[in-house]
PDB file of C-alpha atoms in Angstrom:
ATOM      1  CA  UNK A   1      46.280 116.902 -24.895  1.00  0.00           C
ATOM      2  CA  UNK A   2      42.932 115.609 -26.078  1.00  0.00           C
ATOM      3  CA  UNK A   3      40.831 112.526 -25.597  1.00  0.00           C
ATOM      4  CA  UNK A   4      39.535 110.494 -28.549  1.00  0.00           C
ATOM      5  CA  UNK A   5      36.916 107.744 -28.245  1.00  0.00           C
ATOM      6  CA  UNK A   6      37.039 104.948 -30.768  1.00  0.00           C
ATOM      7  CA  UNK A   7      35.376 101.533 -30.537  1.00  0.00           C
ATOM      8  CA  UNK A   8      34.344 102.108 -26.894  1.00  0.00           C
ATOM      9  CA  UNK A   9      37.924 102.793 -25.798  1.00  0.00           C
ATOM     10  CA  UNK A  10      39.304 106.160 -24.852  1.00  0.00           C
ATOM     11  CA  UNK A  11      42.715 107.264 -26.083  1.00  0.00           C
ATOM     12  CA  UNK A  12      44.601 110.214 -24.649  1.00  0.00           C
ATOM     13  CA  UNK A  13      46.571 112.025 -27.347  1.00  0.00           C
ATOM     14  CA  UNK A  14      49.591 113.974 -26.130  1.00  0.00           C
ATOM     15  CA  UNK A  15      50.619 117.033 -28.111  1.00  0.00           C
ATOM     16  CA  UNK A  16      53.368 119.535 -27.437  1.00  0.00           C
ATOM     17  CA  UNK A  17      55.899 116.781 -26.751  1.00  0.00           C
ATOM     18  CA  UNK A  18      59.381 116.013 -28.060  1.00  0.00           C
ATOM     19  CA  UNK A  19      61.516 112.895 -28.264  1.00  0.00           C
ATOM     20  CA  UNK A  20      65.063 113.365 -26.993  1.00  0.00           C
ATOM     21  CA  UNK A  21      67.455 110.766 -28.419  1.00  0.00           C
ATOM     22  CA  UNK A  22      70.989 110.378 -27.085  1.00  0.00           C
ATOM     23  CA  UNK A  23      73.545 107.942 -28.557  1.00  0.00           C
ATOM     24  CA  UNK A  24      76.544 107.292 -26.317  1.00  0.00           C
ATOM     25  CA  UNK A  25      79.255 104.642 -25.785  1.00  0.00           C
ATOM     26  CA  UNK A  26      78.161 101.413 -24.112  1.00  0.00           C
ATOM     27  CA  UNK A  27      78.153 101.646 -20.316  1.00  0.00           C
ATOM     28  CA  UNK A  28      77.387 105.381 -20.090  1.00  0.00           C
ATOM     29  CA  UNK A  29      73.566 105.342 -20.198  1.00  0.00           C
ATOM     30  CA  UNK A  30      72.875 104.921 -16.473  1.00  0.00           C
ATOM     31  CA  UNK A  31      74.468 108.262 -15.567  1.00  0.00           C
ATOM     32  CA  UNK A  32      72.608 110.099 -18.341  1.00  0.00           C
ATOM     33  CA  UNK A  33      69.241 108.495 -17.506  1.00  0.00           C
ATOM     34  CA  UNK A  34      69.641 109.276 -13.781  1.00  0.00           C
ATOM     35  CA  UNK A  35      70.379 112.913 -14.606  1.00  0.00           C
ATOM     36  CA  UNK A  36      67.289 113.122 -16.844  1.00  0.00           C
ATOM     37  CA  UNK A  37      65.052 111.544 -14.193  1.00  0.00           C
ATOM     38  CA  UNK A  38      66.401 113.938 -11.546  1.00  0.00           C
ATOM     39  CA  UNK A  39      65.577 116.828 -13.900  1.00  0.00           C
ATOM     40  CA  UNK A  40      61.947 115.702 -14.191  1.00  0.00           C
ATOM     41  CA  UNK A  41      61.791 113.110 -16.974  1.00  0.00           C
ATOM     42  CA  UNK A  42      59.109 110.495 -16.302  1.00  0.00           C
ATOM     43  CA  UNK A  43      60.985 107.545 -17.778  1.00  0.00           C
ATOM     44  CA  UNK A  44      63.440 106.422 -20.433  1.00  0.00           C
ATOM     45  CA  UNK A  45      63.937 103.653 -22.962  1.00  0.00           C
ATOM     46  CA  UNK A  46      67.477 102.377 -23.466  1.00  0.00           C
ATOM     47  CA  UNK A  47      68.559  99.969 -26.177  1.00  0.00           C
ATOM     48  CA  UNK A  48      71.842  98.817 -27.644  1.00  0.00           C
ATOM     49  CA  UNK A  49      73.113  99.419 -31.149  1.00  0.00           C
ATOM     50  CA  UNK A  50      76.268  99.090 -33.184  1.00  0.00           C
ATOM     51  CA  UNK A  51      77.744 101.740 -35.374  1.00  0.00           C
ATOM     52  CA  UNK A  52      80.929 103.008 -36.951  1.00  0.00           C
ATOM     53  CA  UNK A  53      82.219 106.518 -37.306  1.00  0.00           C
ATOM     54  CA  UNK A  54      85.356 108.425 -38.224  1.00  0.00           C
ATOM     55  CA  UNK A  55      87.017 107.756 -34.844  1.00  0.00           C
ATOM     56  CA  UNK A  56      86.658 103.986 -35.240  1.00  0.00           C
ATOM     57  CA  UNK A  57      88.831 103.743 -38.388  1.00  0.00           C
ATOM     58  CA  UNK A  58      92.159 102.116 -37.539  1.00  0.00           C
ATOM     59  CA  UNK A  59      95.462 101.337 -39.236  1.00  0.00           C
ATOM     60  CA  UNK A  60      96.869 101.795 -42.703  1.00  0.00           C
ATOM     61  CA  UNK A  61      94.022  99.851 -44.288  1.00  0.00           C
ATOM     62  CA  UNK A  62      91.411 102.043 -42.598  1.00  0.00           C
ATOM     63  CA  UNK A  63      89.646  98.991 -41.214  1.00  0.00           C
ATOM     64  CA  UNK A  64      86.398 100.044 -39.590  1.00  0.00           C
ATOM     65  CA  UNK A  65      85.783  98.755 -36.085  1.00  0.00           C
ATOM     66  CA  UNK A  66      82.148  98.563 -35.017  1.00  0.00           C
ATOM     67  CA  UNK A  67      81.500 100.349 -31.749  1.00  0.00           C
ATOM     68  CA  UNK A  68      78.738  99.325 -29.365  1.00  0.00           C
ATOM     69  CA  UNK A  69      76.454 102.186 -28.391  1.00  0.00           C
ATOM     70  CA  UNK A  70      73.557 102.766 -26.039  1.00  0.00           C
ATOM     71  CA  UNK A  71      70.594 104.737 -27.347  1.00  0.00           C
ATOM     72  CA  UNK A  72      68.462 106.593 -24.804  1.00  0.00           C
ATOM     73  CA  UNK A  73      65.020 107.872 -25.789  1.00  0.00           C
ATOM     74  CA  UNK A  74      62.875 110.074 -23.575  1.00  0.00           C
ATOM     75  CA  UNK A  75      59.551 111.769 -24.368  1.00  0.00           C
ATOM     76  CA  UNK A  76      59.256 115.155 -22.670  1.00  0.00           C
ATOM     77  CA  UNK A  77      56.851 118.080 -22.672  1.00  0.00           C
ATOM     78  CA  UNK A  78      57.844 121.262 -24.457  1.00  0.00           C
ATOM     79  CA  UNK A  79      58.257 122.896 -21.033  1.00  0.00           C
ATOM     80  CA  UNK A  80      60.815 120.265 -19.951  1.00  0.00           C
ATOM     81  CA  UNK A  81      62.659 119.870 -23.237  1.00  0.00           C
ATOM     82  CA  UNK A  82      65.425 122.490 -22.882  1.00  0.00           C
ATOM     83  CA  UNK A  83      66.373 121.592 -19.304  1.00  0.00           C
ATOM     84  CA  UNK A  84      66.387 117.819 -19.782  1.00  0.00           C
ATOM     85  CA  UNK A  85      68.273 118.127 -23.094  1.00  0.00           C
ATOM     86  CA  UNK A  86      70.971 120.234 -21.409  1.00  0.00           C
ATOM     87  CA  UNK A  87      71.245 117.952 -18.361  1.00  0.00           C
ATOM     88  CA  UNK A  88      71.642 114.882 -20.595  1.00  0.00           C
ATOM     89  CA  UNK A  89      74.269 116.629 -22.760  1.00  0.00           C
ATOM     90  CA  UNK A  90      76.409 117.490 -19.741  1.00  0.00           C
ATOM     91  CA  UNK A  91      75.917 114.140 -17.938  1.00  0.00           C
ATOM     92  CA  UNK A  92      77.064 112.316 -21.080  1.00  0.00           C
ATOM     93  CA  UNK A  93      80.111 114.583 -21.571  1.00  0.00           C
ATOM     94  CA  UNK A  94      78.957 115.128 -25.133  1.00  0.00           C
ATOM     95  CA  UNK A  95      81.269 118.124 -25.452  1.00  0.00           C
ATOM     96  CA  UNK A  96      84.173 115.639 -25.703  1.00  0.00           C
ATOM     97  CA  UNK A  97      85.237 113.953 -28.978  1.00  0.00           C
ATOM     98  CA  UNK A  98      83.808 110.488 -29.559  1.00  0.00           C
ATOM     99  CA  UNK A  99      81.261 110.649 -26.741  1.00  0.00           C
ATOM    100  CA  UNK A 100      78.174 110.639 -28.941  1.00  0.00           C
ATOM    101  CA  UNK A 101      75.306 112.827 -30.053  1.00  0.00           C
ATOM    102  CA  UNK A 102      71.998 114.084 -28.688  1.00  0.00           C
ATOM    103  CA  UNK A 103      69.078 115.464 -30.677  1.00  0.00           C
ATOM    104  CA  UNK A 104      65.450 116.364 -30.177  1.00  0.00           C
ATOM    105  CA  UNK A 105      62.528 115.626 -32.497  1.00  0.00           C
ATOM    106  CA  UNK A 106      59.111 117.297 -32.229  1.00  0.00           C
ATOM    107  CA  UNK A 107      56.347 114.687 -32.074  1.00  0.00           C
ATOM    108  CA  UNK A 108      53.077 115.589 -33.786  1.00  0.00           C
ATOM    109  CA  UNK A 109      51.230 113.338 -31.356  1.00  0.00           C
ATOM    110  CA  UNK A 110      51.811 110.440 -28.998  1.00  0.00           C
ATOM    111  CA  UNK A 111      49.487 108.109 -27.099  1.00  0.00           C
ATOM    112  CA  UNK A 112      49.930 105.840 -24.094  1.00  0.00           C
ATOM    113  CA  UNK A 113      48.080 104.870 -20.943  1.00  0.00           C
ATOM    114  CA  UNK A 114      47.980 107.722 -18.455  1.00  0.00           C
ATOM    115  CA  UNK A 115      46.339 107.192 -15.043  1.00  0.00           C
ATOM    116  CA  UNK A 116      43.247 109.345 -14.440  1.00  0.00           C
ATOM    117  CA  UNK A 117      44.803 111.073 -11.408  1.00  0.00           C
ATOM    118  CA  UNK A 118      47.725 112.215 -13.582  1.00  0.00           C
ATOM    119  CA  UNK A 119      45.320 113.453 -16.288  1.00  0.00           C
ATOM    120  CA  UNK A 120      43.336 115.382 -13.671  1.00  0.00           C
ATOM    121  CA  UNK A 121      46.527 117.004 -12.338  1.00  0.00           C
ATOM    122  CA  UNK A 122      47.598 118.022 -15.852  1.00  0.00           C
ATOM    123  CA  UNK A 123      44.174 119.535 -16.522  1.00  0.00           C
ATOM    124  CA  UNK A 124      44.236 121.420 -13.194  1.00  0.00           C
ATOM    125  CA  UNK A 125      47.684 122.831 -13.991  1.00  0.00           C
ATOM    126  CA  UNK A 126      46.514 123.993 -17.435  1.00  0.00           C
ATOM    127  CA  UNK A 127      43.440 125.688 -15.986  1.00  0.00           C
ATOM    128  CA  UNK A 128      45.568 127.445 -13.352  1.00  0.00           C
ATOM    129  CA  UNK A 129      47.871 128.720 -16.106  1.00  0.00           C
ATOM    130  CA  UNK A 130      44.838 129.931 -18.068  1.00  0.00           C
ATOM    131  CA  UNK A 131      45.450 127.624 -21.029  1.00  0.00           C
ATOM    132  CA  UNK A 132      42.022 125.957 -20.925  1.00  0.00           C
ATOM    133  CA  UNK A 133      41.471 122.586 -22.540  1.00  0.00           C
ATOM    134  CA  UNK A 134      41.996 121.708 -26.189  1.00  0.00           C
TER     135      UNK A 134
END
């Protein structure tokens, strides 16, 4: 994490973070998001999408039926990534056919508003672990 000043405004750049994306059938997101939050995620974005896959092909004419999906996206630290990924996988029953997919993408950097008390706590934790500041 580093701070960058530009045009009199300060921006906190987050590094060492990943984006977990989970695509599941409509109506299943609440359970997955609750599990992620209970595992330590700070928040989630959920949006709807439509898609078609092998399991949605029906009949002799192989007509494709569009399926409504929910897409969950959560930004997590590298320390949280494995646990939250696993919790979301199991909460979404992604080991069952047709239940969806989950994947993680490393983010080079991200920026958002972070309250100063949270920034101070993060810095304290890093100093206690001996990581120093970037």
